[in-house]
Amino acid sequence: MNSFRLGDLILVNNHKFVICDKPAGIPVQEDKTGDKSLLSLAEIFCKTRLYPVNRIDRPVNGLVIFAKESAIAANMNEMLTDGRIEKWYLGVTRNKPQNEEGILEQWLVHDKKSNKSYLYPEQVKDSKIANLEYKIIGRSDKYYFWMIKLNTGRHHQIRAQLAHIGCPVKGDVKYGDKRSNPDKSIHLMSWKLKFHEPIHPKVLEVTAKFPEDALWNYLHENISLEWKAK
């Protein structure tokens, strides 16, 4: 895990919510390891109790929202569920998908025992629909770069759905990539959030910073990040 200053992780801080830029390797909330969580660090910085709105996996970096009141958290969770908070991710894979853009939709089941998600073509017991849009936005000699619009927020959704089409995220050995990254991160980033602020007409658009990493630097410097919506 890279060293960082706590203040550098805070991108937005107002009276309703805070948006943090989580480094890979830090859990959003306390887990069985007992390691310091992003939530506890953000509460120290903001000097108030915070309520998680969205969560990203420990090896993923990028944007996380914490609300400053439970009622605001409930409102923003509704916004997430009905798509009023738009979420874009960036990813890197070794393999190229059959189609360079498209929609993936399957039924997802999270197995708590293995902490892994499994996909099915039809609804099964305890399954939830998982939907995302993707576009290959560039490539290097060995890797493909993805822009992903996440339309639902299921456990390990992007990781499972990309692996399902033969394109596991770089470094994600849990879902079939051939080797881990040295720092145990995976090349998946919660890159952009866009939404109307609660009780306010203003549209807020926030993007995460790129970690110091050769592939993320290549993406940032050489590939356009404009999402061309259909």
Short mmCIF file of N, CA, C and O in Angstrom, two decimals, residues 74-199:
data_model
loop_
_atom_site.label_atom_id
_atom_site.label_comp_id
_atom_site.label_asym_id
_atom_site.label_seq_id
_atom_site.Cartn_x
_atom_site.Cartn_y
_atom_site.Cartn_z
N ALA A 74 -29.76 7.32 3.33
CA ALA A 74 -30.91 6.59 2.79
C ALA A 74 -31.34 7.16 1.45
O ALA A 74 -31.65 6.41 0.50
N ASN A 75 -31.36 8.49 1.35
CA ASN A 75 -31.73 9.14 0.09
C ASN A 75 -30.74 8.81 -1.01
O ASN A 75 -31.12 8.48 -2.15
N MET A 76 -29.45 8.85 -0.70
CA MET A 76 -28.44 8.59 -1.71
C MET A 76 -28.39 7.10 -2.09
O MET A 76 -28.09 6.75 -3.24
N ASN A 77 -28.73 6.22 -1.17
CA ASN A 77 -28.84 4.81 -1.51
C ASN A 77 -29.99 4.56 -2.49
O ASN A 77 -29.87 3.74 -3.40
N GLU A 78 -31.08 5.29 -2.32
CA GLU A 78 -32.18 5.22 -3.29
C GLU A 78 -31.72 5.72 -4.65
O GLU A 78 -32.07 5.15 -5.69
N MET A 79 -30.93 6.79 -4.66
CA MET A 79 -30.40 7.34 -5.91
C MET A 79 -29.50 6.31 -6.61
O MET A 79 -29.53 6.18 -7.83
N LEU A 80 -28.71 5.58 -5.83
CA LEU A 80 -27.88 4.53 -6.40
C LEU A 80 -28.73 3.44 -7.02
O LEU A 80 -28.49 2.98 -8.14
N THR A 81 -29.76 3.02 -6.29
CA THR A 81 -30.60 1.91 -6.73
C THR A 81 -31.33 2.23 -8.02
O THR A 81 -31.43 1.37 -8.92
N ASP A 82 -31.83 3.46 -8.14
CA ASP A 82 -32.61 3.79 -9.34
C ASP A 82 -31.80 4.46 -10.44
O ASP A 82 -32.33 4.93 -11.44
N GLY A 83 -30.48 4.50 -10.27
CA GLY A 83 -29.61 4.97 -11.35
C GLY A 83 -29.39 6.47 -11.42
O GLY A 83 -28.78 6.95 -12.37
N ARG A 84 -29.83 7.20 -10.41
CA ARG A 84 -29.63 8.66 -10.44
C ARG A 84 -28.19 9.04 -10.06
O ARG A 84 -27.78 10.18 -10.30
N ILE A 85 -27.46 8.13 -9.47
CA ILE A 85 -26.02 8.31 -9.31
C ILE A 85 -25.36 7.44 -10.37
O ILE A 85 -25.42 6.21 -10.32
N GLU A 86 -24.75 8.07 -11.37
CA GLU A 86 -24.11 7.33 -12.46
C GLU A 86 -22.67 7.00 -12.07
O GLU A 86 -21.96 7.85 -11.53
N LYS A 87 -22.26 5.76 -12.37
CA LYS A 87 -20.96 5.27 -11.92
C LYS A 87 -20.19 4.73 -13.12
O LYS A 87 -20.66 3.84 -13.83
N TRP A 88 -18.99 5.27 -13.33
CA TRP A 88 -18.10 4.78 -14.38
C TRP A 88 -16.83 4.21 -13.74
O TRP A 88 -16.27 4.79 -12.81
N TYR A 89 -16.40 3.10 -14.29
CA TYR A 89 -15.15 2.46 -13.87
C TYR A 89 -14.19 2.39 -15.06
O TYR A 89 -14.61 2.41 -16.22
N LEU A 90 -12.91 2.29 -14.76
CA LEU A 90 -11.89 1.99 -15.74
C LEU A 90 -11.25 0.66 -15.36
O LEU A 90 -11.08 0.36 -14.18
N GLY A 91 -10.91 -0.14 -16.37
CA GLY A 91 -10.31 -1.43 -16.09
C GLY A 91 -9.27 -1.80 -17.13
O GLY A 91 -9.22 -1.23 -18.22
N VAL A 92 -8.42 -2.76 -16.77
CA VAL A 92 -7.38 -3.26 -17.66
C VAL A 92 -7.45 -4.78 -17.67
O VAL A 92 -7.55 -5.41 -16.60
N THR A 93 -7.41 -5.38 -18.86
CA THR A 93 -7.39 -6.83 -18.98
C THR A 93 -6.30 -7.25 -19.97
O THR A 93 -5.88 -6.47 -20.82
N ARG A 94 -5.88 -8.51 -19.86
CA ARG A 94 -4.92 -9.06 -20.81
C ARG A 94 -5.62 -9.49 -22.10
O ARG A 94 -5.01 -9.50 -23.17
N ASN A 95 -6.89 -9.87 -21.99
CA ASN A 95 -7.62 -10.44 -23.11
C ASN A 95 -8.59 -9.44 -23.71
O ASN A 95 -9.09 -8.54 -23.02
N LYS A 96 -8.90 -9.62 -24.97
CA LYS A 96 -9.85 -8.79 -25.70
C LYS A 96 -11.20 -9.49 -25.77
O LYS A 96 -11.26 -10.69 -26.07
N PRO A 97 -12.29 -8.78 -25.50
CA PRO A 97 -13.60 -9.42 -25.60
C PRO A 97 -13.99 -9.64 -27.07
O PRO A 97 -13.44 -9.00 -27.98
N GLN A 98 -14.95 -10.51 -27.28
CA GLN A 98 -15.41 -10.79 -28.64
C GLN A 98 -15.96 -9.53 -29.30
O GLN A 98 -15.72 -9.26 -30.47
N ASN A 99 -16.71 -8.73 -28.52
CA ASN A 99 -17.25 -7.46 -29.01
C ASN A 99 -16.59 -6.32 -28.25
O ASN A 99 -16.46 -6.38 -27.02
N GLU A 100 -16.17 -5.28 -28.97
CA GLU A 100 -15.43 -4.19 -28.32
C GLU A 100 -16.31 -3.24 -27.52
O GLU A 100 -15.80 -2.41 -26.78
N GLU A 101 -17.62 -3.34 -27.66
CA GLU A 101 -18.53 -2.62 -26.79
C GLU A 101 -19.82 -3.40 -26.68
O GLU A 101 -20.15 -4.21 -27.55
N GLY A 102 -20.54 -3.18 -25.61
CA GLY A 102 -21.78 -3.92 -25.45
C GLY A 102 -22.33 -3.81 -24.05
O GLY A 102 -21.89 -3.01 -23.23
N ILE A 103 -23.32 -4.64 -23.77
CA ILE A 103 -23.99 -4.71 -22.47
C ILE A 103 -23.85 -6.13 -21.95
O ILE A 103 -24.05 -7.09 -22.69
N LEU A 104 -23.50 -6.27 -20.69
CA LEU A 104 -23.46 -7.57 -20.03
C LEU A 104 -24.57 -7.61 -18.99
O LEU A 104 -24.70 -6.68 -18.18
N GLU A 105 -25.37 -8.66 -19.03
CA GLU A 105 -26.44 -8.81 -18.04
C GLU A 105 -26.60 -10.29 -17.70
O GLU A 105 -26.86 -11.11 -18.58
N GLN A 106 -26.40 -10.60 -16.45
CA GLN A 106 -26.60 -11.95 -15.94
C GLN A 106 -27.23 -11.86 -14.54
O GLN A 106 -27.39 -10.78 -13.99
N TRP A 107 -27.56 -13.02 -14.01
CA TRP A 107 -28.04 -13.10 -12.63
C TRP A 107 -26.87 -13.51 -11.74
O TRP A 107 -26.17 -14.47 -12.04
N LEU A 108 -26.65 -12.77 -10.69
CA LEU A 108 -25.46 -12.93 -9.84
C LEU A 108 -25.86 -13.44 -8.46
O LEU A 108 -26.81 -12.95 -7.84
N VAL A 109 -25.10 -14.42 -7.99
CA VAL A 109 -25.25 -14.95 -6.62
C VAL A 109 -23.92 -14.77 -5.90
O VAL A 109 -22.87 -15.19 -6.40
N HIS A 110 -23.97 -14.17 -4.72
CA HIS A 110 -22.77 -14.01 -3.89
C HIS A 110 -22.70 -15.16 -2.90
O HIS A 110 -23.61 -15.34 -2.08
N ASP A 111 -21.64 -15.94 -2.95
CA ASP A 111 -21.40 -17.02 -2.01
C ASP A 111 -20.53 -16.47 -0.87
O ASP A 111 -19.34 -16.20 -1.05
N LYS A 112 -21.13 -16.28 0.29
CA LYS A 112 -20.42 -15.66 1.41
C LYS A 112 -19.27 -16.53 1.91
O LYS A 112 -18.25 -16.03 2.38
N LYS A 113 -19.43 -17.84 1.81
CA LYS A 113 -18.40 -18.74 2.33
C LYS A 113 -17.08 -18.56 1.57
O LYS A 113 -16.01 -18.48 2.17
N SER A 114 -17.16 -18.48 0.25
CA SER A 114 -15.96 -18.31 -0.56
C SER A 114 -15.68 -16.84 -0.87
O SER A 114 -14.65 -16.52 -1.46
N ASN A 115 -16.60 -15.95 -0.47
CA ASN A 115 -16.52 -14.53 -0.80
C ASN A 115 -16.29 -14.34 -2.30
O ASN A 115 -15.38 -13.61 -2.73
N LYS A 116 -17.13 -14.99 -3.08
CA LYS A 116 -17.01 -14.94 -4.53
C LYS A 116 -18.40 -14.91 -5.14
O LYS A 116 -19.35 -15.45 -4.57
N SER A 117 -18.51 -14.27 -6.30
CA SER A 117 -19.80 -14.18 -6.98
C SER A 117 -19.82 -15.07 -8.21
O SER A 117 -18.82 -15.21 -8.91
N TYR A 118 -21.00 -15.63 -8.47
CA TYR A 118 -21.20 -16.55 -9.59
C TYR A 118 -22.36 -16.05 -10.45
O TYR A 118 -23.33 -15.47 -9.93
N LEU A 119 -22.26 -16.28 -11.75
CA LEU A 119 -23.23 -15.76 -12.70
C LEU A 119 -24.05 -16.87 -13.34
O LEU A 119 -23.54 -17.96 -13.60
N TYR A 120 -25.31 -16.54 -13.61
CA TYR A 120 -26.23 -17.48 -14.24
C TYR A 120 -27.01 -16.76 -15.33
O TYR A 120 -27.32 -15.56 -15.21
N PRO A 121 -27.36 -17.46 -16.43
CA PRO A 121 -28.10 -16.82 -17.52
C PRO A 121 -29.56 -16.54 -17.17
O PRO A 121 -30.20 -15.69 -17.78
N GLU A 122 -30.10 -17.25 -16.17
CA GLU A 122 -31.48 -17.07 -15.75
C GLU A 122 -31.54 -16.92 -14.24
O GLU A 122 -30.59 -17.27 -13.53
N GLN A 123 -32.66 -16.43 -13.75
CA GLN A 123 -32.81 -16.21 -12.32
C GLN A 123 -32.78 -17.53 -11.56
O GLN A 123 -33.42 -18.51 -11.95
N VAL A 124 -31.99 -17.56 -10.48
CA VAL A 124 -31.92 -18.71 -9.59
C VAL A 124 -32.12 -18.21 -8.16
O VAL A 124 -32.22 -17.00 -7.92
N LYS A 125 -32.15 -19.13 -7.21
CA LYS A 125 -32.36 -18.76 -5.82
C LYS A 125 -31.30 -17.77 -5.35
O LYS A 125 -30.10 -17.95 -5.60
N ASP A 126 -31.75 -16.72 -4.68
CA ASP A 126 -30.89 -15.68 -4.08
C ASP A 126 -30.12 -14.85 -5.11
O ASP A 126 -29.18 -14.14 -4.75
N SER A 127 -30.49 -14.94 -6.38
CA SER A 127 -29.76 -14.17 -7.40
C SER A 127 -30.33 -12.76 -7.56
O SER A 127 -31.49 -12.51 -7.26
N LYS A 128 -29.46 -11.86 -8.02
CA LYS A 128 -29.86 -10.48 -8.32
C LYS A 128 -29.35 -10.13 -9.71
O LYS A 128 -28.26 -10.55 -10.11
N ILE A 129 -30.11 -9.33 -10.43
CA ILE A 129 -29.71 -8.95 -11.79
C ILE A 129 -28.46 -8.08 -11.73
O ILE A 129 -28.32 -7.21 -10.85
N ALA A 130 -27.53 -8.32 -12.64
CA ALA A 130 -26.29 -7.54 -12.73
C ALA A 130 -26.16 -7.02 -14.16
O ALA A 130 -26.15 -7.80 -15.10
N ASN A 131 -26.06 -5.71 -14.30
CA ASN A 131 -26.06 -5.09 -15.63
C ASN A 131 -24.97 -4.03 -15.70
O ASN A 131 -24.83 -3.20 -14.79
N LEU A 132 -24.20 -4.06 -16.78
CA LEU A 132 -23.22 -3.01 -17.04
C LEU A 132 -23.07 -2.80 -18.54
O LEU A 132 -23.41 -3.67 -19.35
N GLU A 133 -22.57 -1.62 -18.90
CA GLU A 133 -22.22 -1.31 -20.28
C GLU A 133 -20.71 -1.15 -20.34
O GLU A 133 -20.10 -0.63 -19.40
N TYR A 134 -20.10 -1.56 -21.45
CA TYR A 134 -18.65 -1.42 -21.55
C TYR A 134 -18.25 -1.00 -22.96
O TYR A 134 -18.99 -1.16 -23.92
N LYS A 135 -17.05 -0.46 -23.03
CA LYS A 135 -16.44 -0.09 -24.30
C LYS A 135 -14.93 -0.22 -24.17
O LYS A 135 -14.36 0.25 -23.18
N ILE A 136 -14.29 -0.87 -25.12
CA ILE A 136 -12.83 -0.90 -25.16
C ILE A 136 -12.37 0.44 -25.72
O ILE A 136 -12.71 0.81 -26.85
N ILE A 137 -11.63 1.19 -24.91
CA ILE A 137 -11.26 2.56 -25.31
C ILE A 137 -9.82 2.66 -25.78
O ILE A 137 -9.38 3.73 -26.20
N GLY A 138 -9.06 1.56 -25.70
CA GLY A 138 -7.67 1.61 -26.17
C GLY A 138 -6.95 0.32 -25.84
O GLY A 138 -7.49 -0.57 -25.18
N ARG A 139 -5.72 0.24 -26.31
CA ARG A 139 -4.90 -0.94 -26.00
C ARG A 139 -3.43 -0.55 -26.02
O ARG A 139 -3.03 0.46 -26.61
N SER A 140 -2.62 -1.35 -25.35
CA SER A 140 -1.17 -1.24 -25.43
C SER A 140 -0.66 -2.53 -26.09
O SER A 140 -1.45 -3.28 -26.68
N ASP A 141 0.61 -2.79 -25.99
CA ASP A 141 1.14 -4.00 -26.60
C ASP A 141 0.52 -5.27 -26.02
O ASP A 141 0.30 -6.25 -26.73
N LYS A 142 0.24 -5.24 -24.71
CA LYS A 142 -0.21 -6.47 -24.04
C LYS A 142 -1.59 -6.36 -23.40
O LYS A 142 -2.15 -7.39 -22.99
N TYR A 143 -2.14 -5.16 -23.29
CA TYR A 143 -3.34 -4.98 -22.48
C TYR A 143 -4.42 -4.20 -23.21
O TYR A 143 -4.15 -3.41 -24.12
N TYR A 144 -5.66 -4.41 -22.71
CA TYR A 144 -6.83 -3.71 -23.23
C TYR A 144 -7.41 -2.85 -22.11
O TYR A 144 -7.46 -3.28 -20.95
N PHE A 145 -7.85 -1.64 -22.48
CA PHE A 145 -8.36 -0.68 -21.52
C PHE A 145 -9.87 -0.52 -21.71
O PHE A 145 -10.34 -0.30 -22.83
N TRP A 146 -10.59 -0.58 -20.61
CA TRP A 146 -12.05 -0.60 -20.62
C TRP A 146 -12.62 0.63 -19.93
O TRP A 146 -12.11 1.07 -18.90
N MET A 147 -13.72 1.15 -20.49
CA MET A 147 -14.60 2.08 -19.80
C MET A 147 -15.89 1.32 -19.51
O MET A 147 -16.47 0.70 -20.40
N ILE A 148 -16.32 1.35 -18.26
CA ILE A 148 -17.48 0.57 -17.83
C ILE A 148 -18.47 1.48 -17.12
O ILE A 148 -18.10 2.21 -16.18
N LYS A 149 -19.71 1.46 -17.56
CA LYS A 149 -20.79 2.16 -16.85
C LYS A 149 -21.55 1.12 -16.05
O LYS A 149 -22.18 0.22 -16.62
N LEU A 150 -21.48 1.24 -14.76
CA LEU A 150 -22.07 0.24 -13.87
C LEU A 150 -23.51 0.63 -13.56
O LEU A 150 -23.76 1.62 -12.90
N ASN A 151 -24.45 -0.18 -14.04
CA ASN A 151 -25.87 0.14 -13.87
C ASN A 151 -26.49 -0.52 -12.64
O ASN A 151 -27.57 -0.12 -12.21
N THR A 152 -25.84 -1.53 -12.10
CA THR A 152 -26.23 -2.11 -10.81
C THR A 152 -24.96 -2.22 -9.98
O THR A 152 -23.86 -2.12 -10.52
N GLY A 153 -25.11 -2.45 -8.71
CA GLY A 153 -23.93 -2.49 -7.84
C GLY A 153 -23.86 -3.77 -7.03
O GLY A 153 -24.04 -3.73 -5.81
N ARG A 154 -23.62 -4.88 -7.68
CA ARG A 154 -23.59 -6.17 -6.99
C ARG A 154 -22.18 -6.52 -6.50
O ARG A 154 -21.20 -5.96 -6.97
N HIS A 155 -22.12 -7.48 -5.62
CA HIS A 155 -20.84 -7.91 -5.05
C HIS A 155 -19.92 -8.44 -6.14
O HIS A 155 -20.27 -9.37 -6.86
N HIS A 156 -18.73 -7.84 -6.26
CA HIS A 156 -17.72 -8.26 -7.25
C HIS A 156 -18.28 -8.29 -8.67
O HIS A 156 -17.79 -9.04 -9.52
N GLN A 157 -19.26 -7.44 -8.96
CA GLN A 157 -19.98 -7.55 -10.24
C GLN A 157 -19.08 -7.43 -11.46
O GLN A 157 -19.08 -8.29 -12.34
N ILE A 158 -18.31 -6.34 -11.54
CA ILE A 158 -17.47 -6.13 -12.72
C ILE A 158 -16.44 -7.26 -12.84
O ILE A 158 -16.22 -7.80 -13.93
N ARG A 159 -15.85 -7.63 -11.74
CA ARG A 159 -14.83 -8.68 -11.75
C ARG A 159 -15.41 -9.99 -12.26
O ARG A 159 -14.80 -10.67 -13.10
N ALA A 160 -16.60 -10.34 -11.79
CA ALA A 160 -17.23 -11.59 -12.21
C ALA A 160 -17.70 -11.54 -13.66
O ALA A 160 -17.52 -12.50 -14.42
N GLN A 161 -18.29 -10.42 -14.07
CA GLN A 161 -18.83 -10.34 -15.43
C GLN A 161 -17.73 -10.30 -16.48
O GLN A 161 -17.87 -10.92 -17.54
N LEU A 162 -16.63 -9.59 -16.21
CA LEU A 162 -15.54 -9.59 -17.18
C LEU A 162 -14.88 -10.96 -17.25
O LEU A 162 -14.54 -11.44 -18.34
N ALA A 163 -14.70 -11.60 -16.10
CA ALA A 163 -14.13 -12.95 -16.11
C ALA A 163 -15.03 -13.92 -16.87
O ALA A 163 -14.55 -14.83 -17.57
N HIS A 164 -16.33 -13.73 -16.77
CA HIS A 164 -17.30 -14.61 -17.42
C HIS A 164 -17.16 -14.61 -18.94
O HIS A 164 -17.45 -15.61 -19.60
N ILE A 165 -16.69 -13.50 -19.50
CA ILE A 165 -16.49 -13.42 -20.96
C ILE A 165 -15.02 -13.61 -21.32
O ILE A 165 -14.58 -13.23 -22.41
N GLY A 166 -14.25 -14.18 -20.41
CA GLY A 166 -12.86 -14.52 -20.70
C GLY A 166 -11.88 -13.39 -20.55
O GLY A 166 -10.76 -13.46 -21.08
N CYS A 167 -12.27 -12.34 -19.80
CA CYS A 167 -11.42 -11.15 -19.67
C CYS A 167 -11.28 -10.75 -18.20
O CYS A 167 -11.72 -9.66 -17.79
N PRO A 168 -10.65 -11.59 -17.37
CA PRO A 168 -10.48 -11.19 -15.97
C PRO A 168 -9.63 -9.93 -15.86
O PRO A 168 -8.74 -9.69 -16.67
N VAL A 169 -9.94 -9.13 -14.86
CA VAL A 169 -9.19 -7.89 -14.61
C VAL A 169 -7.75 -8.25 -14.27
O VAL A 169 -7.47 -9.22 -13.56
N LYS A 170 -6.81 -7.45 -14.80
CA LYS A 170 -5.39 -7.69 -14.51
C LYS A 170 -5.15 -7.71 -13.00
O LYS A 170 -5.55 -6.79 -12.28
N GLY A 171 -4.47 -8.75 -12.55
CA GLY A 171 -4.14 -8.89 -11.14
C GLY A 171 -5.18 -9.61 -10.32
O GLY A 171 -4.94 -9.93 -9.15
N ASP A 172 -6.34 -9.91 -10.92
CA ASP A 172 -7.45 -10.49 -10.16
C ASP A 172 -7.42 -12.02 -10.25
O ASP A 172 -8.22 -12.64 -10.96
N VAL A 173 -6.51 -12.63 -9.51
CA VAL A 173 -6.37 -14.09 -9.56
C VAL A 173 -7.61 -14.80 -9.01
O VAL A 173 -7.90 -15.94 -9.38
N LYS A 174 -8.36 -14.13 -8.14
CA LYS A 174 -9.59 -14.72 -7.60
C LYS A 174 -10.57 -15.06 -8.71
O LYS A 174 -11.33 -16.03 -8.63
N TYR A 175 -10.55 -14.25 -9.78
CA TYR A 175 -11.47 -14.47 -10.90
C TYR A 175 -10.74 -14.90 -12.18
O TYR A 175 -11.26 -14.73 -13.27
N GLY A 176 -9.55 -15.46 -12.01
CA GLY A 176 -8.95 -16.15 -13.14
C GLY A 176 -7.78 -15.50 -13.84
O GLY A 176 -7.26 -16.07 -14.80
N ASP A 177 -7.34 -14.31 -13.40
CA ASP A 177 -6.14 -13.77 -14.03
C ASP A 177 -4.94 -14.62 -13.62
O ASP A 177 -4.91 -15.22 -12.54
N LYS A 178 -3.93 -14.65 -14.49
CA LYS A 178 -2.84 -15.61 -14.29
C LYS A 178 -1.82 -15.22 -13.23
O LYS A 178 -1.09 -16.07 -12.74
N ARG A 179 -1.75 -13.95 -12.87
CA ARG A 179 -0.83 -13.57 -11.78
C ARG A 179 -1.35 -12.31 -11.08
O ARG A 179 -2.04 -11.49 -11.67
N SER A 180 -0.97 -12.20 -9.81
CA SER A 180 -1.39 -11.05 -9.02
C SER A 180 -0.45 -9.87 -9.27
O SER A 180 0.68 -10.05 -9.73
N ASN A 181 -0.92 -8.67 -8.96
CA ASN A 181 -0.06 -7.49 -8.98
C ASN A 181 0.83 -7.51 -7.74
O ASN A 181 0.42 -8.00 -6.68
N PRO A 182 2.04 -6.97 -7.82
CA PRO A 182 2.95 -6.99 -6.67
C PRO A 182 2.36 -6.38 -5.40
O PRO A 182 2.64 -6.85 -4.30
N ASP A 183 1.54 -5.33 -5.55
CA ASP A 183 0.97 -4.68 -4.36
C ASP A 183 -0.39 -5.23 -3.96
O ASP A 183 -1.07 -4.67 -3.11
N LYS A 184 -0.82 -6.32 -4.63
CA LYS A 184 -2.10 -6.99 -4.35
C LYS A 184 -3.32 -6.20 -4.81
O LYS A 184 -4.46 -6.57 -4.52
N SER A 185 -3.09 -5.09 -5.51
CA SER A 185 -4.21 -4.37 -6.12
C SER A 185 -4.68 -5.13 -7.36
O SER A 185 -4.04 -6.10 -7.79
N ILE A 186 -5.82 -4.72 -7.91
CA ILE A 186 -6.21 -5.16 -9.24
C ILE A 186 -6.42 -3.91 -10.09
O ILE A 186 -6.63 -2.82 -9.56
N HIS A 187 -6.33 -4.05 -11.41
CA HIS A 187 -6.43 -2.89 -12.28
C HIS A 187 -7.90 -2.58 -12.61
O HIS A 187 -8.38 -2.76 -13.73
N LEU A 188 -8.58 -2.12 -11.57
CA LEU A 188 -9.97 -1.68 -11.68
C LEU A 188 -10.13 -0.44 -10.82
O LEU A 188 -9.70 -0.44 -9.65
N MET A 189 -10.71 0.61 -11.38
CA MET A 189 -10.81 1.90 -10.70
C MET A 189 -12.24 2.43 -10.75
O MET A 189 -12.86 2.48 -11.82
N SER A 190 -12.76 2.81 -9.58
CA SER A 190 -14.02 3.55 -9.52
C SER A 190 -13.70 4.99 -9.90
O SER A 190 -13.32 5.80 -9.06
N TRP A 191 -13.88 5.30 -11.20
CA TRP A 191 -13.26 6.49 -11.77
C TRP A 191 -14.12 7.74 -11.69
O TRP A 191 -13.64 8.83 -11.38
N LYS A 192 -15.43 7.64 -12.00
CA LYS A 192 -16.24 8.85 -12.06
C LYS A 192 -17.62 8.63 -11.47
O LYS A 192 -18.24 7.58 -11.68
N LEU A 193 -18.11 9.64 -10.75
CA LEU A 193 -19.49 9.69 -10.26
C LEU A 193 -20.15 10.95 -10.77
O LEU A 193 -19.51 12.01 -10.79
N LYS A 194 -21.41 10.83 -11.15
CA LYS A 194 -22.15 11.99 -11.63
C LYS A 194 -23.57 11.91 -11.11
O LYS A 194 -24.24 10.90 -11.28
N PHE A 195 -24.01 12.99 -10.45
CA PHE A 195 -25.37 12.97 -9.90
C PHE A 195 -25.80 14.38 -9.51
O PHE A 195 -24.98 15.29 -9.35
N HIS A 196 -27.13 14.56 -9.38
CA HIS A 196 -27.68 15.79 -8.79
C HIS A 196 -27.50 15.69 -7.28
O HIS A 196 -27.86 14.69 -6.67
N GLU A 197 -26.96 16.72 -6.70
CA GLU A 197 -26.79 16.71 -5.25
C GLU A 197 -28.15 16.63 -4.57
O GLU A 197 -29.12 17.21 -5.04
N PRO A 198 -28.24 15.90 -3.45
CA PRO A 198 -29.51 15.81 -2.72
C PRO A 198 -30.04 17.19 -2.33
O PRO A 198 -29.30 18.03 -1.85
N ILE A 199 -31.31 17.39 -2.56
CA ILE A 199 -32.00 18.65 -2.21
C ILE A 199 -31.31 19.85 -2.87
O ILE A 199 -31.22 20.93 -2.30
#
